[in-house]
Amino acid sequence: MTLWIPITLAAALFQTLRFMLQRQLSLGTLSAGGATLARFMYSAPLVAVLICAYMYASGQAWPDFPLAFWVYGAIGGVAQIVATICVVRLFKARNFAVGITFKNTEAIQSVFIGWIVLGDGVSLWALAAVALGVVGVLMLSAPPALANAGWRDMVNAASGLGLAAGVLFAVSGVAYRGASLSLELGDPVARAGLTLGAVTMMQFVAMVVWLRWRDPGQVLAVWAARRVAVWVGLMSMAGSFCWFLAFTLQNAAFVKAVGQVELVFSMLASVLIFREAISGREWAGMAVLLASILLLIAVI
């Protein structure tokens, strides 16, 4: 087994654990913003220390950070913050597995973003995968209590949050790639680490300023919940590092395909840990959406 596969499996597992912890924090004393801050508060300082140590140990000179790096990083950071808040809020409306499945629509929505923003060509097979994904999203959109859901039932706050999260995560991924590629470094690990370190620090500062203005009690609440919140930061850092490392070892399409195991992890967590009920339509919708994502990745 090649090294990138277990690294990708670890990344998906760490990401699932992080969202599980954020879900628990958001159902307790923290708001969606507070649960999001926990991710950056306890990871940004550690990421900064580790990348500095890596640069020193590898004997590399620090690169120039062009304006494009900061612009891409800021766009990606804000998009990721809002996307994470959407997912955490979605956990209050729907079960954990459905929330994670909605988040993973980023693979489908990135096709439209690439087509609209970059003018990327779209094959017929890619369009078929997107169409199949739309069917899966529609199956998941209506609340499970509605046995015979109509079109109006599929347009609700939960589905809106899920689709918004998918779009924003897709935007953040494109922006992070742009930031990383703007650095003139031959070492992909250094490029990824410097981008991760700079972005998480910007996100940490931005979230503290925002919450101090809009919801000042949440900053202290995140500190008070540090016994759990610190694990959110550690899982976030470990997951991000594994994703970046996997992308340096293998084609991104293959990494994303294996990374869809996150949906399996989320289903297991939803049923075995959170004891949530998943309706037959939700199971079918998740299966259809997973099939569409794998088909899309296969034809990219």
Short mmCIF file of C-alpha atoms in Angstrom, two decimals:
data_model
loop_
_atom_site.label_atom_id
_atom_site.label_comp_id
_atom_site.label_asym_id
_atom_site.label_seq_id
_atom_site.Cartn_x
_atom_site.Cartn_y
_atom_site.Cartn_z
CA MET A 1 0.00 0.00 0.00
CA THR A 2 1.45 3.39 -0.99
CA LEU A 3 1.98 5.98 1.73
CA TRP A 4 -0.56 8.53 0.50
CA ILE A 5 -3.53 6.21 1.13
CA PRO A 6 -3.15 5.80 4.92
CA ILE A 7 -2.29 9.51 5.16
CA THR A 8 -5.54 10.38 3.36
CA LEU A 9 -7.53 8.01 5.59
CA ALA A 10 -5.97 9.70 8.62
CA ALA A 11 -6.89 13.14 7.25
CA ALA A 12 -10.53 12.12 6.80
CA LEU A 13 -10.63 10.60 10.30
CA PHE A 14 -9.09 13.68 11.94
CA GLN A 15 -11.55 15.92 10.09
CA THR A 16 -14.51 13.82 11.20
CA LEU A 17 -13.32 13.89 14.83
CA ARG A 18 -12.90 17.66 14.63
CA PHE A 19 -16.46 18.17 13.39
CA MET A 20 -17.76 15.78 16.05
CA LEU A 21 -16.10 17.85 18.77
CA GLN A 22 -17.33 21.11 17.25
CA ARG A 23 -20.85 19.70 17.15
CA GLN A 24 -20.69 18.87 20.85
CA LEU A 25 -19.31 22.31 21.71
CA SER A 26 -22.04 24.06 19.69
CA LEU A 27 -24.74 22.09 21.51
CA GLY A 28 -23.29 23.19 24.85
CA THR A 29 -22.14 26.65 25.91
CA LEU A 30 -20.59 27.76 22.63
CA SER A 31 -22.26 29.41 19.67
CA ALA A 32 -21.45 28.39 16.11
CA GLY A 33 -18.89 31.21 16.05
CA GLY A 34 -17.34 30.07 19.32
CA ALA A 35 -17.07 26.47 18.14
CA THR A 36 -15.39 27.76 14.97
CA LEU A 37 -12.94 29.91 16.95
CA ALA A 38 -11.87 26.83 18.92
CA ARG A 39 -10.47 25.37 15.71
CA PHE A 40 -8.10 28.29 15.15
CA MET A 41 -7.33 29.35 18.72
CA TYR A 42 -5.71 26.06 19.63
CA SER A 43 -4.09 25.27 16.27
CA ALA A 44 -2.66 28.56 14.97
CA PRO A 45 0.11 28.95 17.60
CA LEU A 46 1.19 25.31 17.27
CA VAL A 47 1.21 25.45 13.45
CA ALA A 48 3.36 28.61 13.60
CA VAL A 49 5.89 26.94 15.91
CA LEU A 50 6.05 23.76 13.82
CA ILE A 51 6.55 25.50 10.47
CA CYS A 52 9.26 27.73 11.94
CA ALA A 53 11.00 24.63 13.31
CA TYR A 54 10.69 22.90 9.93
CA MET A 55 12.15 25.86 8.04
CA TYR A 56 15.07 26.04 10.47
CA ALA A 57 15.72 22.29 10.45
CA SER A 58 15.58 22.08 6.64
CA GLY A 59 17.90 25.07 6.27
CA GLN A 60 15.60 26.83 3.81
CA ALA A 61 15.50 30.59 3.32
CA TRP A 62 12.16 32.24 3.98
CA PRO A 63 10.46 33.26 0.73
CA ASP A 64 8.96 36.61 -0.15
CA PHE A 65 5.23 36.77 0.53
CA PRO A 66 3.67 38.60 -2.45
CA LEU A 67 0.41 40.51 -2.26
CA ALA A 68 -1.32 37.68 -4.12
CA PHE A 69 -0.44 35.31 -1.26
CA TRP A 70 -2.22 37.49 1.31
CA VAL A 71 -5.22 38.16 -0.96
CA TYR A 72 -5.72 34.47 -1.75
CA GLY A 73 -5.11 33.56 1.88
CA ALA A 74 -7.62 36.11 3.18
CA ILE A 75 -10.31 35.03 0.70
CA GLY A 76 -9.77 31.37 1.52
CA GLY A 77 -9.66 32.03 5.26
CA VAL A 78 -12.92 33.99 5.33
CA ALA A 79 -14.64 31.43 3.10
CA GLN A 80 -13.52 28.59 5.37
CA ILE A 81 -14.66 30.42 8.52
CA VAL A 82 -18.16 31.05 7.15
CA ALA A 83 -18.36 27.51 5.74
CA THR A 84 -17.44 26.02 9.12
CA ILE A 85 -20.07 28.16 10.86
CA CYS A 86 -22.65 26.93 8.34
CA VAL A 87 -21.78 23.29 9.01
CA VAL A 88 -21.86 23.74 12.80
CA ARG A 89 -25.26 25.46 12.57
CA LEU A 90 -26.47 22.69 10.26
CA PHE A 91 -25.71 20.12 12.97
CA LYS A 92 -28.46 21.70 15.07
CA ALA A 93 -31.03 21.23 12.29
CA ARG A 94 -30.07 17.84 10.85
CA ASN A 95 -28.13 14.78 11.96
CA PHE A 96 -24.33 14.60 11.84
CA ALA A 97 -24.06 12.36 8.77
CA VAL A 98 -26.33 14.55 6.64
CA GLY A 99 -24.40 17.65 7.70
CA ILE A 100 -21.07 16.14 6.60
CA THR A 101 -22.62 14.90 3.34
CA PHE A 102 -23.85 18.40 2.49
CA LYS A 103 -20.35 19.71 3.21
CA ASN A 104 -18.90 17.28 0.70
CA THR A 105 -20.96 18.79 -2.13
CA GLU A 106 -17.91 21.06 -2.53
CA ALA A 107 -16.52 18.53 -5.03
CA ILE A 108 -19.58 19.00 -7.24
CA GLN A 109 -19.90 22.74 -6.78
CA SER A 110 -16.23 23.29 -7.59
CA VAL A 111 -17.07 22.28 -11.18
CA PHE A 112 -19.39 25.27 -11.50
CA ILE A 113 -16.92 27.57 -9.75
CA GLY A 114 -14.13 26.51 -12.10
CA TRP A 115 -16.41 26.93 -15.12
CA ILE A 116 -17.69 30.38 -14.10
CA VAL A 117 -14.49 31.85 -12.64
CA LEU A 118 -11.74 30.15 -14.65
CA GLY A 119 -13.62 29.11 -17.77
CA ASP A 120 -12.66 25.46 -17.28
CA GLY A 121 -14.20 23.06 -19.75
CA VAL A 122 -16.79 20.56 -18.50
CA SER A 123 -17.17 17.13 -20.11
CA LEU A 124 -20.46 15.34 -20.62
CA TRP A 125 -19.49 12.77 -17.98
CA ALA A 126 -18.78 15.59 -15.51
CA LEU A 127 -22.19 17.11 -16.26
CA ALA A 128 -23.78 13.69 -15.71
CA ALA A 129 -22.03 13.43 -12.33
CA VAL A 130 -23.25 16.91 -11.38
CA ALA A 131 -26.82 16.01 -12.42
CA LEU A 132 -26.65 12.86 -10.29
CA GLY A 133 -25.36 14.97 -7.41
CA VAL A 134 -28.29 17.34 -7.75
CA VAL A 135 -30.65 14.37 -7.36
CA GLY A 136 -28.81 13.33 -4.19
CA VAL A 137 -29.00 16.86 -2.77
CA LEU A 138 -32.73 17.05 -3.45
CA MET A 139 -33.24 13.72 -1.66
CA LEU A 140 -31.39 15.07 1.37
CA SER A 141 -32.91 18.56 1.38
CA ALA A 142 -36.37 17.80 2.73
CA PRO A 143 -36.64 17.12 6.48
CA PRO A 144 -36.88 13.38 7.22
CA ALA A 145 -40.25 13.79 8.95
CA LEU A 146 -41.88 14.53 5.58
CA ALA A 147 -42.70 11.23 3.93
CA ASN A 148 -43.90 12.80 0.67
CA ALA A 149 -41.80 15.90 0.26
CA GLY A 150 -42.67 18.46 -2.40
CA TRP A 151 -40.45 21.02 -4.09
CA ARG A 152 -41.22 23.67 -1.46
CA ASP A 153 -40.16 21.33 1.33
CA MET A 154 -36.72 21.00 -0.23
CA VAL A 155 -36.02 24.72 0.03
CA ASN A 156 -35.28 25.30 3.71
CA ALA A 157 -32.66 26.76 6.01
CA ALA A 158 -30.87 23.44 6.55
CA SER A 159 -30.36 22.71 2.85
CA GLY A 160 -29.32 26.34 2.32
CA LEU A 161 -26.67 26.07 5.03
CA GLY A 162 -25.38 22.79 3.59
CA LEU A 163 -25.11 24.05 0.03
CA ALA A 164 -23.53 27.32 1.19
CA ALA A 165 -20.93 25.35 3.14
CA GLY A 166 -20.10 23.29 0.05
CA VAL A 167 -19.64 26.40 -2.10
CA LEU A 168 -17.49 28.16 0.48
CA PHE A 169 -15.28 25.13 1.13
CA ALA A 170 -14.75 24.85 -2.63
CA VAL A 171 -13.80 28.54 -2.80
CA SER A 172 -11.39 28.18 0.12
CA GLY A 173 -9.69 25.19 -1.51
CA VAL A 174 -9.11 27.10 -4.76
CA ALA A 175 -7.86 30.16 -2.86
CA TYR A 176 -5.45 28.13 -0.71
CA ARG A 177 -3.98 26.54 -3.80
CA GLY A 178 -3.50 29.99 -5.31
CA ALA A 179 -1.78 31.23 -2.14
CA SER A 180 0.52 28.22 -1.97
CA LEU A 181 1.52 28.45 -5.63
CA SER A 182 2.36 32.16 -5.25
CA LEU A 183 5.31 31.26 -2.99
CA GLU A 184 8.60 30.73 -4.81
CA LEU A 185 9.64 27.56 -3.03
CA GLY A 186 10.61 24.20 -4.45
CA ASP A 187 9.61 22.31 -1.31
CA PRO A 188 5.84 21.60 -1.41
CA VAL A 189 5.77 20.79 2.31
CA ALA A 190 7.23 24.21 3.12
CA ARG A 191 4.76 25.92 0.77
CA ALA A 192 1.83 24.09 2.34
CA GLY A 193 3.07 24.68 5.90
CA LEU A 194 3.68 28.40 5.41
CA THR A 195 0.27 28.82 3.78
CA LEU A 196 -1.42 26.88 6.57
CA GLY A 197 0.43 28.83 9.26
CA ALA A 198 -0.33 32.25 7.78
CA VAL A 199 -3.98 31.49 7.09
CA THR A 200 -4.77 29.95 10.48
CA MET A 201 -3.15 32.92 12.25
CA MET A 202 -5.22 35.36 10.16
CA GLN A 203 -8.34 33.34 10.92
CA PHE A 204 -7.57 33.30 14.64
CA VAL A 205 -7.12 37.08 14.79
CA ALA A 206 -10.18 37.73 12.60
CA MET A 207 -12.43 35.47 14.71
CA VAL A 208 -11.27 37.03 18.00
CA VAL A 209 -11.91 40.56 16.68
CA TRP A 210 -15.29 39.57 15.26
CA LEU A 211 -16.49 37.79 18.40
CA ARG A 212 -15.19 40.53 20.70
CA TRP A 213 -17.38 42.90 18.73
CA ARG A 214 -20.47 40.78 18.12
CA ASP A 215 -20.44 38.22 20.94
CA PRO A 216 -17.67 39.07 23.44
CA GLY A 217 -18.55 36.35 25.94
CA GLN A 218 -17.68 33.63 23.42
CA VAL A 219 -13.93 34.28 23.49
CA LEU A 220 -13.82 33.57 27.23
CA ALA A 221 -16.25 30.68 26.75
CA VAL A 222 -13.85 29.03 24.28
CA TRP A 223 -11.07 29.39 26.84
CA ALA A 224 -13.31 27.95 29.57
CA ALA A 225 -14.08 24.97 27.30
CA ARG A 226 -10.38 24.40 26.59
CA ARG A 227 -10.37 20.79 27.85
CA VAL A 228 -12.48 19.87 24.83
CA ALA A 229 -11.73 22.83 22.56
CA VAL A 230 -7.99 22.17 22.53
CA TRP A 231 -8.71 18.83 20.85
CA VAL A 232 -10.64 20.65 18.13
CA GLY A 233 -7.49 22.64 17.36
CA LEU A 234 -5.26 19.57 17.45
CA MET A 235 -7.58 17.52 15.21
CA SER A 236 -7.81 20.48 12.82
CA MET A 237 -4.04 20.86 12.62
CA ALA A 238 -3.44 17.13 12.18
CA GLY A 239 -6.14 16.84 9.51
CA SER A 240 -4.92 19.87 7.54
CA PHE A 241 -1.33 18.62 7.64
CA CYS A 242 -2.36 15.17 6.40
CA TRP A 243 -4.41 16.65 3.54
CA PHE A 244 -1.54 18.85 2.41
CA LEU A 245 0.93 15.98 2.69
CA ALA A 246 -1.31 13.63 0.72
CA PHE A 247 -1.65 16.21 -2.06
CA THR A 248 2.13 16.40 -2.32
CA LEU A 249 2.38 12.62 -2.73
CA GLN A 250 -0.49 11.88 -5.12
CA ASN A 251 -2.81 13.40 -7.68
CA ALA A 252 -5.49 15.49 -5.98
CA ALA A 253 -8.30 13.59 -7.72
CA PHE A 254 -7.20 10.27 -6.22
CA VAL A 255 -6.77 11.85 -2.78
CA LYS A 256 -10.28 13.33 -2.94
CA ALA A 257 -11.69 9.96 -4.00
CA VAL A 258 -10.18 8.14 -1.03
CA GLY A 259 -11.10 11.08 1.21
CA GLN A 260 -14.79 10.38 0.63
CA VAL A 261 -14.40 7.75 3.36
CA GLU A 262 -15.25 10.73 5.58
CA LEU A 263 -18.90 10.06 4.69
CA VAL A 264 -18.58 6.53 6.05
CA PHE A 265 -16.95 7.83 9.24
CA SER A 266 -19.74 10.39 9.65
CA MET A 267 -22.45 7.74 9.25
CA LEU A 268 -20.81 5.52 11.85
CA ALA A 269 -20.50 8.47 14.25
CA SER A 270 -24.09 9.52 13.68
CA VAL A 271 -25.51 6.05 14.38
CA LEU A 272 -23.08 4.57 16.93
CA ILE A 273 -21.97 7.62 18.92
CA PHE A 274 -24.69 10.27 18.62
CA ARG A 275 -27.48 7.65 18.40
CA GLU A 276 -29.23 9.64 15.66
CA ALA A 277 -31.88 8.14 13.42
CA ILE A 278 -31.22 8.25 9.68
CA SER A 279 -34.27 7.87 7.44
CA GLY A 280 -34.36 5.63 4.40
CA ARG A 281 -34.48 8.65 2.09
CA GLU A 282 -31.41 10.13 3.80
CA TRP A 283 -29.48 6.87 3.39
CA ALA A 284 -30.44 6.78 -0.30
CA GLY A 285 -29.59 10.45 -0.78
CA MET A 286 -26.15 10.04 0.78
CA ALA A 287 -25.48 6.99 -1.41
CA VAL A 288 -26.51 8.84 -4.58
CA LEU A 289 -24.44 11.89 -3.66
CA LEU A 290 -21.40 9.75 -2.86
CA ALA A 291 -21.75 7.99 -6.22
CA SER A 292 -21.91 11.34 -8.02
CA ILE A 293 -18.79 12.64 -6.25
CA LEU A 294 -16.80 9.50 -7.06
CA LEU A 295 -17.97 9.63 -10.69
CA LEU A 296 -16.98 13.28 -10.95
CA ILE A 297 -13.53 12.59 -9.50
CA ALA A 298 -13.08 9.63 -11.86
CA VAL A 299 -13.73 11.72 -14.99
CA ILE A 300 -11.72 14.82 -13.98
#
